[in-house]
Structure formats: structure tokens, C-alpha cells
Coordinates of C-alpha atoms in Angstrom, one line a residue:
Chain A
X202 CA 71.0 84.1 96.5
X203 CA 70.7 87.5 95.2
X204 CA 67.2 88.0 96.6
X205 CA 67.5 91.2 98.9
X206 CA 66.1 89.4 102.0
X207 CA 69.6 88.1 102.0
X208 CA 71.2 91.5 102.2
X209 CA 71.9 92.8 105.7
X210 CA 69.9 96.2 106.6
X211 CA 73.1 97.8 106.5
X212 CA 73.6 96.3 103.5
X213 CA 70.4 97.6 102.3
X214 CA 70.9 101.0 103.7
X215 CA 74.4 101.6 101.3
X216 CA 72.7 100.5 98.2
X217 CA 70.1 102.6 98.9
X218 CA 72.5 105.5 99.5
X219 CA 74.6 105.0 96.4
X220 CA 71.8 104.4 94.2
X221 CA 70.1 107.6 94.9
X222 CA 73.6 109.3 94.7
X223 CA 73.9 108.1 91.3
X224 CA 70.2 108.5 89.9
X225 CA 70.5 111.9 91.6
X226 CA 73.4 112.8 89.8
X227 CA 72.4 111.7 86.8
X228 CA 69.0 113.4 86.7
X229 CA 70.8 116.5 87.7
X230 CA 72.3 117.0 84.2
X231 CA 70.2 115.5 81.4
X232 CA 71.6 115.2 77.9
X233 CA 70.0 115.7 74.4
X234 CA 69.0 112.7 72.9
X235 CA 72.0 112.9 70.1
X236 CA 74.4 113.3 72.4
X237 CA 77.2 110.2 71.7
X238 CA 78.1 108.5 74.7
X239 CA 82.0 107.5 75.3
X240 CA 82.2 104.2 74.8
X241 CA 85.4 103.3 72.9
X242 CA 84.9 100.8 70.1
X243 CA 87.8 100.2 67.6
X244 CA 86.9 97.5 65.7
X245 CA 90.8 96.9 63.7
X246 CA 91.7 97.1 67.2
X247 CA 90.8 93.3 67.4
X248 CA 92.7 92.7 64.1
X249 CA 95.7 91.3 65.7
X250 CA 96.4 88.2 66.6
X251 CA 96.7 87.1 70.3
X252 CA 100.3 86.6 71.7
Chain B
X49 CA 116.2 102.2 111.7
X50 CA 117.5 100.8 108.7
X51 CA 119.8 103.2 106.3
X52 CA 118.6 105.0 104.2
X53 CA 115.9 103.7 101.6
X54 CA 117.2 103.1 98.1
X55 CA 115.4 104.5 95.2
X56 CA 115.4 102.2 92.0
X57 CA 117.7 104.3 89.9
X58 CA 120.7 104.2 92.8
X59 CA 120.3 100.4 93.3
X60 CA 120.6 100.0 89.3
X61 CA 123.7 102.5 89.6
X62 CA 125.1 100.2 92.2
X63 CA 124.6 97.0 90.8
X64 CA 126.3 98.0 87.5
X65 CA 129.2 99.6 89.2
X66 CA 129.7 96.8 90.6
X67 CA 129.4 97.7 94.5
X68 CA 126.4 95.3 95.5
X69 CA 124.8 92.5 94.1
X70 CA 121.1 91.5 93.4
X71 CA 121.0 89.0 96.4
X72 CA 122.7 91.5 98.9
X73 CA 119.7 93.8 97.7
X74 CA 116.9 91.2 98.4
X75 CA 118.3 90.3 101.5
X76 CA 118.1 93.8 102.6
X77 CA 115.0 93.7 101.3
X78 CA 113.4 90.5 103.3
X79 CA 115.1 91.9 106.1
X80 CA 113.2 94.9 105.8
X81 CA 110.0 93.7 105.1
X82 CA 110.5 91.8 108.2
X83 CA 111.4 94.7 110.5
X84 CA 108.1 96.5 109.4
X85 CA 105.8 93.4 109.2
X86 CA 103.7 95.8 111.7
X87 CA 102.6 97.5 108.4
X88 CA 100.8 94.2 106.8
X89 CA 102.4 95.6 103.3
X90 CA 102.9 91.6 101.6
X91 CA 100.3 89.2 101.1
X92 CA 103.1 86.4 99.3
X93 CA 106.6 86.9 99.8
X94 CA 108.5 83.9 99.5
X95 CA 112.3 84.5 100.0
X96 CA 113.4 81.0 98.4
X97 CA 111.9 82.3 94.9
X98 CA 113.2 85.5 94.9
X99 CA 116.8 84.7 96.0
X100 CA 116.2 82.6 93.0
X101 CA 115.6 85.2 91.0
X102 CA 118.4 87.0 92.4
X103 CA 121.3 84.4 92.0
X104 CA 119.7 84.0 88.6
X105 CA 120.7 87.9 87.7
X106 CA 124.1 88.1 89.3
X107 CA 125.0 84.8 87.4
X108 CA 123.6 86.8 84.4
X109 CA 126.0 90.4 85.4
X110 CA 128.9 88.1 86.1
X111 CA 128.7 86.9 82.6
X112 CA 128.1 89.8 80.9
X113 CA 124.4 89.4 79.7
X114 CA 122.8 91.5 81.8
X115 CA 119.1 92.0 80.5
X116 CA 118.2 96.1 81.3
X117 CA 119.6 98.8 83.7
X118 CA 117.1 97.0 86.4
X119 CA 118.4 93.5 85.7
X120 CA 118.3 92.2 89.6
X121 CA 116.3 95.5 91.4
X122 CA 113.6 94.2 93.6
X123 CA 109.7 95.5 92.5
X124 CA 106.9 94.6 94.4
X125 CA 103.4 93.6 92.7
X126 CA 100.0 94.5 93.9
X127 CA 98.1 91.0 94.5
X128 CA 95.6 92.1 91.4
X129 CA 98.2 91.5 88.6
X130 CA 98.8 87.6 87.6
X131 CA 102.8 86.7 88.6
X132 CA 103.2 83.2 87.7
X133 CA 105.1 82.3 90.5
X134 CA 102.8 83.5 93.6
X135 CA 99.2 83.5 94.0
X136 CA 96.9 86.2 93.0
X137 CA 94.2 86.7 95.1
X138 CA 93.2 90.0 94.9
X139 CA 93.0 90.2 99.0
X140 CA 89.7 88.3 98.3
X141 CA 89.0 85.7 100.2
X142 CA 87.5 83.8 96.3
X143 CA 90.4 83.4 95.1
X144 CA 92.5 80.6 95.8
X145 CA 96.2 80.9 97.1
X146 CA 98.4 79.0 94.4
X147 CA 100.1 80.6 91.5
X148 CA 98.7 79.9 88.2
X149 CA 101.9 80.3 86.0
X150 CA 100.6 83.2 84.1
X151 CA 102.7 87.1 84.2
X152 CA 100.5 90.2 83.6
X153 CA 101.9 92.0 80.4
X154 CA 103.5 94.7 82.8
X155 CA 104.8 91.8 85.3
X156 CA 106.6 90.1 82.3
X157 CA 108.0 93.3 80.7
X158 CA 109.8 93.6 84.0
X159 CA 110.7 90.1 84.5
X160 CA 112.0 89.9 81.4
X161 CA 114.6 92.9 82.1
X162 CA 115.5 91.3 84.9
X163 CA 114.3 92.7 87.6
X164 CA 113.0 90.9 90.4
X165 CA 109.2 90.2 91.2
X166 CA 109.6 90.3 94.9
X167 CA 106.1 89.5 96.2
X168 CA 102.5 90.5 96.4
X169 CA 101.6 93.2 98.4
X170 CA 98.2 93.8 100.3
X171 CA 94.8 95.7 98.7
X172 CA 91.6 97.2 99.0
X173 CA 89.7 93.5 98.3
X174 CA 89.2 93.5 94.6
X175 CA 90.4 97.1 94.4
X176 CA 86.5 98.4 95.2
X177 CA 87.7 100.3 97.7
X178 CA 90.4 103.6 98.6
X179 CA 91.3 103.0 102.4
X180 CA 92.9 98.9 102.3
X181 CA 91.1 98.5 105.7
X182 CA 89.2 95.9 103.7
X183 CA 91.0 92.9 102.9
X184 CA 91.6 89.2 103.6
X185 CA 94.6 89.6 105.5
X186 CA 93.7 92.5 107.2
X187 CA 94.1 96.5 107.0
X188 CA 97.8 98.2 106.1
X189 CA 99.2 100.6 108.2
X190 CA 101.0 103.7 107.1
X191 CA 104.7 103.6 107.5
X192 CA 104.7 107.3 108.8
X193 CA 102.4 106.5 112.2
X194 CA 100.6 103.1 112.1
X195 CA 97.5 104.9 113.7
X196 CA 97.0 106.1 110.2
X197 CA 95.4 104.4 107.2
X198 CA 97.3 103.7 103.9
X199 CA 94.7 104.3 101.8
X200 CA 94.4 102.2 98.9
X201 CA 93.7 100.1 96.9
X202 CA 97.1 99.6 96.5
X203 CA 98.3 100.8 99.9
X204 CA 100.6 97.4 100.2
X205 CA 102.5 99.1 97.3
X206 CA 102.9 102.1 98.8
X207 CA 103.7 101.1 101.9
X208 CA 106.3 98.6 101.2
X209 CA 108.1 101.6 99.3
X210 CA 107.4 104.7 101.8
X211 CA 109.1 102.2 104.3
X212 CA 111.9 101.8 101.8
X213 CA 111.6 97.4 101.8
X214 CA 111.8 97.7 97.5
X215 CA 112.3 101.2 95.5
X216 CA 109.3 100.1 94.0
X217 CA 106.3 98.6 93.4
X218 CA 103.4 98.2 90.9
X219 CA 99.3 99.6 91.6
X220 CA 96.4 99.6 89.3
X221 CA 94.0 103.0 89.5
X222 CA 90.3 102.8 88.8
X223 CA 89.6 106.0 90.8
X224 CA 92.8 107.2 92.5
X225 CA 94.2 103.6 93.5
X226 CA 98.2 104.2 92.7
X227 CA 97.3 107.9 93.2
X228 CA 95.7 107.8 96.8
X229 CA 98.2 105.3 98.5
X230 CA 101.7 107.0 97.1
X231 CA 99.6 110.4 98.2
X232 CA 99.0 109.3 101.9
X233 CA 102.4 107.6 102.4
X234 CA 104.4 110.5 100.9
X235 CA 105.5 108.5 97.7
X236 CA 105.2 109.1 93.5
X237 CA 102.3 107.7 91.8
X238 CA 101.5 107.5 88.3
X239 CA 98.3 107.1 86.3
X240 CA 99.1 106.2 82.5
X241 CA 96.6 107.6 80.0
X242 CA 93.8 105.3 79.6
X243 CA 94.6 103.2 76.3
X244 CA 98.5 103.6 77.4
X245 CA 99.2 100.6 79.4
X246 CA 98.2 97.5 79.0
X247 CA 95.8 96.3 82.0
X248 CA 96.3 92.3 80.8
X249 CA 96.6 90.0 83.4
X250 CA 95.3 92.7 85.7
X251 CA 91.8 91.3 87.5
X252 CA 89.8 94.3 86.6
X253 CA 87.4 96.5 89.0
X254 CA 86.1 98.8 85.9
X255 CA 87.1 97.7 82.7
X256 CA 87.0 101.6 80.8
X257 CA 88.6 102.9 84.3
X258 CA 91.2 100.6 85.0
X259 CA 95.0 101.6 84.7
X260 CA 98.3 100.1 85.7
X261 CA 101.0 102.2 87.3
X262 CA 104.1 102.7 89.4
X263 CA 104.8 103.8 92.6
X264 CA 108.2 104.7 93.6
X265 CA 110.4 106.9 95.7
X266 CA 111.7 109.7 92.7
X267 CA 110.5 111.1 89.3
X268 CA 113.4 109.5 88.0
X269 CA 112.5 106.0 89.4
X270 CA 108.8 106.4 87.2
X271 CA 110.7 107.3 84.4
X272 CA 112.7 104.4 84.8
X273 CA 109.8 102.3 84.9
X274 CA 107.1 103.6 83.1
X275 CA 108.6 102.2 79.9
X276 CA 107.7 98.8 80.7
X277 CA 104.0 100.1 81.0
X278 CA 103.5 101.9 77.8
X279 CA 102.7 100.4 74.6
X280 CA 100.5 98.5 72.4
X281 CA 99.7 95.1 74.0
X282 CA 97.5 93.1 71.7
X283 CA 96.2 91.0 74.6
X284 CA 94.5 94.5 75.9
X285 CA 92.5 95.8 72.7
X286 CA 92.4 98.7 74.4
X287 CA 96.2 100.0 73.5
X288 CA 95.7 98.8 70.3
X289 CA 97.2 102.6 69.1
X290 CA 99.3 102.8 72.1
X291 CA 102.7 104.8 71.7
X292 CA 106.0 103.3 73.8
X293 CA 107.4 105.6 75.9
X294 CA 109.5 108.4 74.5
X295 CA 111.0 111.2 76.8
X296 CA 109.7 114.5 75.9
X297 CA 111.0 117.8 77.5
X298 CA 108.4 120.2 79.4
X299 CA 106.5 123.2 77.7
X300 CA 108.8 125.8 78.2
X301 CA 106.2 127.6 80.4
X302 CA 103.3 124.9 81.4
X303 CA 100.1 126.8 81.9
X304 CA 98.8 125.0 85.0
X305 CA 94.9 125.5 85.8
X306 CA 94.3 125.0 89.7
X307 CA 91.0 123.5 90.1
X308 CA 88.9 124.7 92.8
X309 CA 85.0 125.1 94.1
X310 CA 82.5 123.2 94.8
X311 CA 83.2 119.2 94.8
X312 CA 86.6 120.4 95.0
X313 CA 86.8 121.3 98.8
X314 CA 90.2 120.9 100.9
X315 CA 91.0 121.5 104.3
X316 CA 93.2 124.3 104.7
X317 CA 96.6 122.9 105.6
X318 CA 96.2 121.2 102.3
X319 CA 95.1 123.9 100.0
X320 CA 98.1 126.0 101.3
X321 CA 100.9 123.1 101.2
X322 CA 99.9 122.9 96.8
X323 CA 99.6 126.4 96.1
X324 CA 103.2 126.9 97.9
X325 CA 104.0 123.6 96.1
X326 CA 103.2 125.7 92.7
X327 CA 103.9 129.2 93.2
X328 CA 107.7 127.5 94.7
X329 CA 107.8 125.7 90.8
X330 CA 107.3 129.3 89.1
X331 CA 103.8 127.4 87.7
X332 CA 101.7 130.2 85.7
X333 CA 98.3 129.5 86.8
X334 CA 94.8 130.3 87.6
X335 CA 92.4 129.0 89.9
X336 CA 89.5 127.6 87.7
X337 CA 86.3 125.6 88.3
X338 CA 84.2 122.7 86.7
X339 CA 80.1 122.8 86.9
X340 CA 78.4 119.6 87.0
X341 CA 81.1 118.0 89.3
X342 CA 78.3 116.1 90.8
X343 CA 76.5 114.9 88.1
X344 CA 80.2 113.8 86.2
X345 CA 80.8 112.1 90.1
X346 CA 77.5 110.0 89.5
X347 CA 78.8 108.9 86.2
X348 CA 82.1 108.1 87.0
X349 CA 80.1 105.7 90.2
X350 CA 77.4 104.5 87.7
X351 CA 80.2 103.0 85.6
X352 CA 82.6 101.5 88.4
X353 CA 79.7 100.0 89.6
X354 CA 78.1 98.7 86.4
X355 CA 81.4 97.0 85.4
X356 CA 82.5 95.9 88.3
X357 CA 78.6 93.8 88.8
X358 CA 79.4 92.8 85.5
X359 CA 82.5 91.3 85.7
X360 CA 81.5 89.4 89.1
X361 CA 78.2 88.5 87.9
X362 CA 78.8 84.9 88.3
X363 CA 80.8 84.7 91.8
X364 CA 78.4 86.7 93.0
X365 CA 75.2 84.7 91.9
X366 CA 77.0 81.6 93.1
X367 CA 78.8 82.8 95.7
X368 CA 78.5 86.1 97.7
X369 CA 79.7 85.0 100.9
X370 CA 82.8 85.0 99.1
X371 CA 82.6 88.9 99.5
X372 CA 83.2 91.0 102.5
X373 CA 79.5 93.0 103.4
X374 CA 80.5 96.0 102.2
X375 CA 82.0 94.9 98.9
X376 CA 79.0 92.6 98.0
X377 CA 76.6 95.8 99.1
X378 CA 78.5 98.0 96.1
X379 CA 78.1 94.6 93.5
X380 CA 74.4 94.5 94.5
X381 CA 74.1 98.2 93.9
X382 CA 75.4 97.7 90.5
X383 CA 72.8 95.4 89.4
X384 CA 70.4 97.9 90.2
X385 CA 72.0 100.3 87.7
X386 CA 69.5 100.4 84.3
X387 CA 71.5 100.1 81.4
X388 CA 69.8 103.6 80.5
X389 CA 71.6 104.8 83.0
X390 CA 74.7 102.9 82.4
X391 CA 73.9 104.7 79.1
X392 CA 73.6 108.4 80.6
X393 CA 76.7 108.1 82.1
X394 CA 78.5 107.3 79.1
X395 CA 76.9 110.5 77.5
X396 CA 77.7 112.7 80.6
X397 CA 81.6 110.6 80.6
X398 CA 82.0 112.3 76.7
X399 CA 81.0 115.8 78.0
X400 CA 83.1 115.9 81.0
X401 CA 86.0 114.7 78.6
X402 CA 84.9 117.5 76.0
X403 CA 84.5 120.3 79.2
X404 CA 88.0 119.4 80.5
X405 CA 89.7 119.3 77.2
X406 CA 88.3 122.2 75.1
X407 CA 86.2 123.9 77.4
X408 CA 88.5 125.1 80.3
X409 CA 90.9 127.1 78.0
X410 CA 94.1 126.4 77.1
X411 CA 96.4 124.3 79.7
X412 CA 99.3 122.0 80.3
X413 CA 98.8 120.1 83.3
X414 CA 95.1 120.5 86.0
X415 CA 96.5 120.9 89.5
X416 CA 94.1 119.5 92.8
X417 CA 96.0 118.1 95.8
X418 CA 95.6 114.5 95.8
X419 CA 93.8 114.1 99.0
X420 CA 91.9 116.7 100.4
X421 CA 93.3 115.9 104.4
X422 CA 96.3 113.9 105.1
X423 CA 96.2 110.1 105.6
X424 CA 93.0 109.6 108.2
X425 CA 93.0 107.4 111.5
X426 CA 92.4 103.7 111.1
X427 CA 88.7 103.8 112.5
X428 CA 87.9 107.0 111.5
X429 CA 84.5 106.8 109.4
X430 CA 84.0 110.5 108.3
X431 CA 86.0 113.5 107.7
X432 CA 85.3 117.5 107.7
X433 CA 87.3 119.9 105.6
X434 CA 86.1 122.8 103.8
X435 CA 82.9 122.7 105.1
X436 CA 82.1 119.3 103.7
X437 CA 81.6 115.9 106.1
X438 CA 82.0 113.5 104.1
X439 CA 82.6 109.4 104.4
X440 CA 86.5 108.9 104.8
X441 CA 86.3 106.3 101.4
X442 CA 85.0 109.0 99.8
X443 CA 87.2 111.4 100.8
X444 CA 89.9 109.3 99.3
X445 CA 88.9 109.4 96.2
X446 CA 87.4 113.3 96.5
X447 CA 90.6 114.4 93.8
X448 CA 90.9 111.0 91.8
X449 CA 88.0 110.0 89.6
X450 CA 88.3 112.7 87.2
X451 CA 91.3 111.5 85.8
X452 CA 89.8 107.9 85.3
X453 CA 86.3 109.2 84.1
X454 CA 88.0 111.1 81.7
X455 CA 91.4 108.6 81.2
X456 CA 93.9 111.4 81.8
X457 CA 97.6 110.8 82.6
X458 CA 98.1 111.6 86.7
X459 CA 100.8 111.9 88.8
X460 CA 100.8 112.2 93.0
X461 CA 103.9 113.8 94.2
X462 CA 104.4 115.0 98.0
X463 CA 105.2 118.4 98.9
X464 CA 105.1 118.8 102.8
X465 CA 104.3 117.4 105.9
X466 CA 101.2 118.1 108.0
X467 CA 101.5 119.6 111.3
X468 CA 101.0 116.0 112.3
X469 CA 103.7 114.6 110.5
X470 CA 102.2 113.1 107.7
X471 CA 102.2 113.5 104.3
X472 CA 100.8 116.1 101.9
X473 CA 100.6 115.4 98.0
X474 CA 99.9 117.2 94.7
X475 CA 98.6 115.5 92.0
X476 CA 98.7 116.6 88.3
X477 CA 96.9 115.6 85.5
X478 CA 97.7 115.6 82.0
X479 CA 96.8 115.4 78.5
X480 CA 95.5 112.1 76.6
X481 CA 98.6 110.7 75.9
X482 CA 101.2 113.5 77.1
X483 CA 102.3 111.3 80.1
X484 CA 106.2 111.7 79.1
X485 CA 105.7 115.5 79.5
X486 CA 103.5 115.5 82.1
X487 CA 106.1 113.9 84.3
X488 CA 108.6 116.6 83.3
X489 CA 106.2 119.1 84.0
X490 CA 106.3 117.5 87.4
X491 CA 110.0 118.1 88.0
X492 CA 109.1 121.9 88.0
X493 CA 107.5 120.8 91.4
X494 CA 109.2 118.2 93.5
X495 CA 111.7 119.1 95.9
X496 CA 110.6 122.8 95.5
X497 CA 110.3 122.7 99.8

């Protein structure tokens, strides 16, 4: 269902846009390789128990 | 026109000196939200459950066991967070219409002071969205002309309390969504600091952007309520250190950076209305820019969109009729996103946090208006200010993302009205985890007209 011949052309025509709008922006400011990325990851954050 | 709209803290003054009740409040309320059904703020309201609720919390103050200052004060919930006893649909047409049984964390903090969960208000469908002219019960009007937009995602919120049917109502803001909607109908907004407020029970748009907030008609009405957002949760790992809130007094003399430049382009009513807004509150401050805006914009979409495919992965594989074309067109751009790119824009997310934080000098509170024009047309696709022509979704969220891409405590406050008569908002943003004294920093400009 996913196939894009199912997608409308204006459809089409937004993913296009924000694709580009995010590879663009991206590719604009590249990062050194050791650069840590954001994700937060707290692993004794899942030491509690669930309510 | 009905009197005039009650804020939270006078109906709580009122109901403990005795001079209304809870149910004279809600049927004020459903009155209300009758008179201005023309704004299509409620997606569920059910008057037999809340005067339920409301008998419940006089019998409660008549025998002296009243729960909380807001024990029988009417709150209205955006139709993202679970309420047990309405549906939560999320203005999707996926979702089916019948109540689960199941609060959101925030949801029962407030139900169990008391106060009343009045009914679900309209959205942006699934939140992906900042002007609520998407949704399955159709678009929201704004309370100060109907021609207007809301903006959104939570622009049923805001509505319902800029047109004064509750004091106050509860959003979630994944790039501006409590922000945007308070901004355009001339109400307070607040963003809690990422990590601050639990987002169980909340359907999610982005995961790592997602916060719940207030709307209301005062400072001292989100002061009043942002207590039952703060705090560790340990259904949301997230606030797993999350601090309860704790009233803090202002820096003596807040050193407010005005952000300005390129990315950051206003029209000119609104640039004027926020630096008379700060140089009326005696702010010391500097106009100051941030390079990259476009690149740390592409990150902040990259992620949305990434988490946002992720989460509706399945629905949308089995079922993307059940979106609206413009929503399932953002999901299917998400799938498209690499997961080196997902990965670049966590890299370029850590800078921008590292840039705003240590690299823009020392500061208190970032000030930006919180929409760059006032509330635009329904049907208007595009706007123009500053020499920018831009799509009018993204001109709702021109001010916002920054704060979610980088988690920051926000606030929307209004500061004058357009020569068309609608609102104009300033938005501050704060500190990781100063949210108490980012709202008192806000005092220093609200009412300063």
C-alpha cells in the first residue's frame, strides 16, 4: 500500500519538497565524524517500576 | 456577550469563598461553549459527565474535603491526551470514538485535585500540523474574527479559553503546538523543559520533541497549573530526574538576548509590538543571531518526521486511507529519511543545544515573537513578511522549533493588537530546567501595554 503509485502527484510533489529541504539542510552543515549525536539514553532511568 | 471570562485563579477564589459553586461554573461553561460553537473548539463534551463531576466536588466542599485550590474548576483537554471518560481520537479519523478508561499522567494529576475534565477539544490531526484546518471534525476558528485561523495543533485549547468557555485548557508542543495557538488567539502558553513533564498517555507526534503544557488566560493561572505537569513520572522514562515544581523568584536583572537575522524574519508590526513589549519590561538586551538556522531547521524536520513514520508505521502500512493527503504525504516522507540522516540530525540537534547554551554568551531568557504575522486567513496558503514568502504552516512554526529541537522551557505571552485587531505574542525561552523562573521572568513583560 505504501508503493508510491499510490501517492497522489501532489502527494508526490510535498515529499519531494521536504525531502530536499531536509537533505539540503543537512548537507549544508556537515559534522566531524566524532561528533556525539543527542540522543538521550539513561539506562537507571528504566530502573523503576511501572505504576 | 457573556461577562467577563474567568481566569482559573478567580474561579478557585470564588469557589472557596463560598460565592459560586462547581456546577454554576460548568453550566456557565456549556452555556458558553454553546454560544461560540461557530469556533468548532470541542471534539467530546458531554454535559451529563461533567455535571457529574461537578456535583461530585461541591458534595466534596460542602463536606469539607476539598482535594486542591482547583477542586471543581473546569479544564479542557486536547483530544491527544487519554481521559478515561471521553474518547481520544486525536481529530484522526483512525481512531475510534469511545473512551478507553485510561487518564494521561497530567489528566489524572488534575482529576485527582479535583478539578473538572470538561471535554476534548479540536487539533491539528495527530498534531502533524500548526494551522488546525486539518482535522476530522473540521478547522477551528479564532475567537477574535472567525475569518482567521487558530493555529494549532492545539487551537481547540486555545480557542475554548481566548473565548473564555473554561480558564483553561491542556496542549502538547512538538514544534510550537501550545505556543502557536495561545500566540494567535491572544492567550499564555507554556512549553515545559523536555524531560519535565511527563508526556504518558499523550499519543505522540515526535517522541524526543513532544511536551505537555497549559494554556490559560494569566501567568498566575500557569503557575497554578504547571505543578500538575512537573515531575518524575515513571511511566515516561524520560523525567526519570524530573524536579516538581518549585517557585523561584526572577534574576534580579534577566539578560534577555533578542534573536534576530536570517531564518528569524518578522513582519514589521510584529517586530515593533516585542521590542516595545521588552524595552516597556526594563529587559537589558541585545539583538543577537544564530548561523546554521537552516541546517538546525532540517534537523529539527528530519526528526519529527522520522518519529512520527515510526510511531505510525503500522497504521500506515495497513491503513493510510485512514490519514488525511497531506498528513500521510509527511509519514511517507519520513520513511524516506536514512537513518544516517536520522543520525546527522542528532549530531547537528547536540550542536545547536551546545551554540544556544554556551555559545551565545551569557543570558536569562532568548526573546523571538511567537509568530512572525498575526493569526492568517482561513484559506490563506502563503505569507510575506520580512522579505520571506513562505507556506502559512510554516510560518507557524517560523519561531517554535528551536525550543523543541533543543527542549527549552517556552512561554507565549500577548503584548498588543494588530492594526487588524488580532493578537500579537512574545514568546520566551528558557534554560533546561529553569521553567519556574522563566515564568517570573515573564511577569517583567505582561501587561507592560
Amino acid at each position: 500500500m505504501n508503493n508510491p503509485e499510490h501517492l497522489t502527484e501532489d502527494q508526490q510533489k510535498r515529499i519531494k519538497a521536504t525531502l530536499a529541504r531536509i537533505r539540503g539542510g543537512l548537507a549544508a552543515m556537515p559534522q566531524p565524524p566524532s561528533a556525539e549525536p543527542a540522543h538521550v539514553f539513561h539506562p537507571e532511568s528504566f530502573n523503576v517500576p511501572k505504576t | 456577550m457573556s461577562p467577563k471570562p474567568e481566569t482559573v485563579t478567580s474561579q478557585a477564589d470564588a469557589l472557596a469563598k463560598g460565592s459560586t459553586t462547581s456546577g454554576d461554573l460548568i453550566r456557565t461553561a456549556l452555556r458558553r461553549a454553546e454560544e461560540r460553537a461557530d469556533l468548532n473548539a470541542f471534539v467530546s463534551l458531554d454535559s451529563d459527565v461533567v455535571l457529574d463531576q461537578a456535583r461530585a466536588s461541591d458534595a466534596r466542599r460542602s463536606a469539607g474535603t476539598t482535594l486542591s485550590p482547583i477542586d471543581g474548576v473546569p479544564v479542557a483537554i486536547k483530544d491527544n491526551y487519554l481521559t478515561r471518560d471521553f474518547p481520544t481520537t486525536a481529530c484522526s479519523r483512525a481512531l475510534p470514538r469511545a473512551a478507553i478508561g485510561v487518564d494521561a499522567t497530567v489528566v489524572a494529576n488534575l482529576r485527582a485535585a479535583g478539578a473538572i475534565i470538561f471535554g476534548k477539544t479540536n487539533m491539528h490531526e495527530w498534531a502533524f500540523g500548526a494551522t488546525n484546518t486539518t482535522s476530522s471534525i473540521g478547522p477551528t476558528r479564532n475567537p477574535h474574527n472567525t475569518d482567521h485561523i487558530t493555529g494549532g495543533s492545539s487551537g481547540g485549547s486555545a480557542a475554548a479559553v481566548a473565548a473564555g468557555i473554561v480558564g483553561a485548557a491542556l496542549g502538547s508542543d512538538t514544534g510550537g503546538s501550545v505556543r502557536i495557538p495561545s500566540a494567535a488567539c491572544g492567550v499564555y502558553g507554556f512549553k515545559p523543559t523536555y524531560g519535565r513533564a511527563s508526556r504518558h498517555g499523550v499519543l505522540p507526534l515526535s517522541w524526543s520533541l513532544d511536551a505537555p503544557g497549559p494554556i490559560a488566560r494569566s501567568l498566575d493561572d500557569l503557575a497554578l497549573l504547571l505543578p500538575f505537569f512537573l515531575g518524575s513520572d515513571p511511566n515516561d522514562t524520560a523525567t526519570a530526574q524530573a524536579t516538581p515544581f518549585e517557585k523561584q523568584s526572577a534574576p534580579d536583572s534577566p539578560i534577555i538576548l533578542n534573536l534576530v537575522g536570517e531564518g528569524l524574519e518578522r513582519s514589521e508590526e510584529v517586530d515593533l509590538a516585542v521590542r516595545t513589549a521588552l524595552n516597556r519590561g526594563g529587559a537589558s538586551m541585545k539583538d543577537t543571531t544564530i548561523p546554521h538556522l537552516r541546517s538546525f531547521f532540517a534537523a529539527w524536520e528530519a526528526i519529527l518526521h522520522v518519529e512520527a513514520s515510526s510511531y505510525h508505521e503500522t497504521l500506515l502500512a495497513d491503513a493510510p486511507a485512514a490519514f488525511t493527503s497531506v498528513t500521510r504525504a509527511h509519514l511517507e516522507a519520513g520513511r524516506q529519511i536514512t537513518a544516517l540522516q536520522a543520525m546527522q540530525a542528532q549530531k547537528l540537534r547536540a550542536c545547536f543545544i551546545e551554540l544556544l547554551l554556551n555559545g551565545l554568551g551569557e543570558w536569562d531568557a532568548l526573546a523571538l515573537p511567537t509568530l512572525p504575522v498575526p493569526a492568517p486567513k482561513h484559506g490563506q496558503d502563503r505569507q510575506s513578511f520580512g522579505g520571506r514568502d513562505v507556506m502559512t504552516q510554516d510560518s507557524m512554526t517560523w519561531f517554535c522549533w528551536p525550543g523543541n529541537l533543543a527542549g527549552l522551557p517556552c512561554i507565549s505571552l500577548p503584548v498588543e493588537t494588530s492594526t487588524n485587531g488580532l493578537p500579537i505574542s512574545m514568546m520566551l525561552m528558557g534554560r533546561p530546567g529553569k521553567d519556574e523562573s522563566l515564568l517570573e521572568i515573564a511577569y517583567q513583560f505582561d501587561n507592560v501595554r
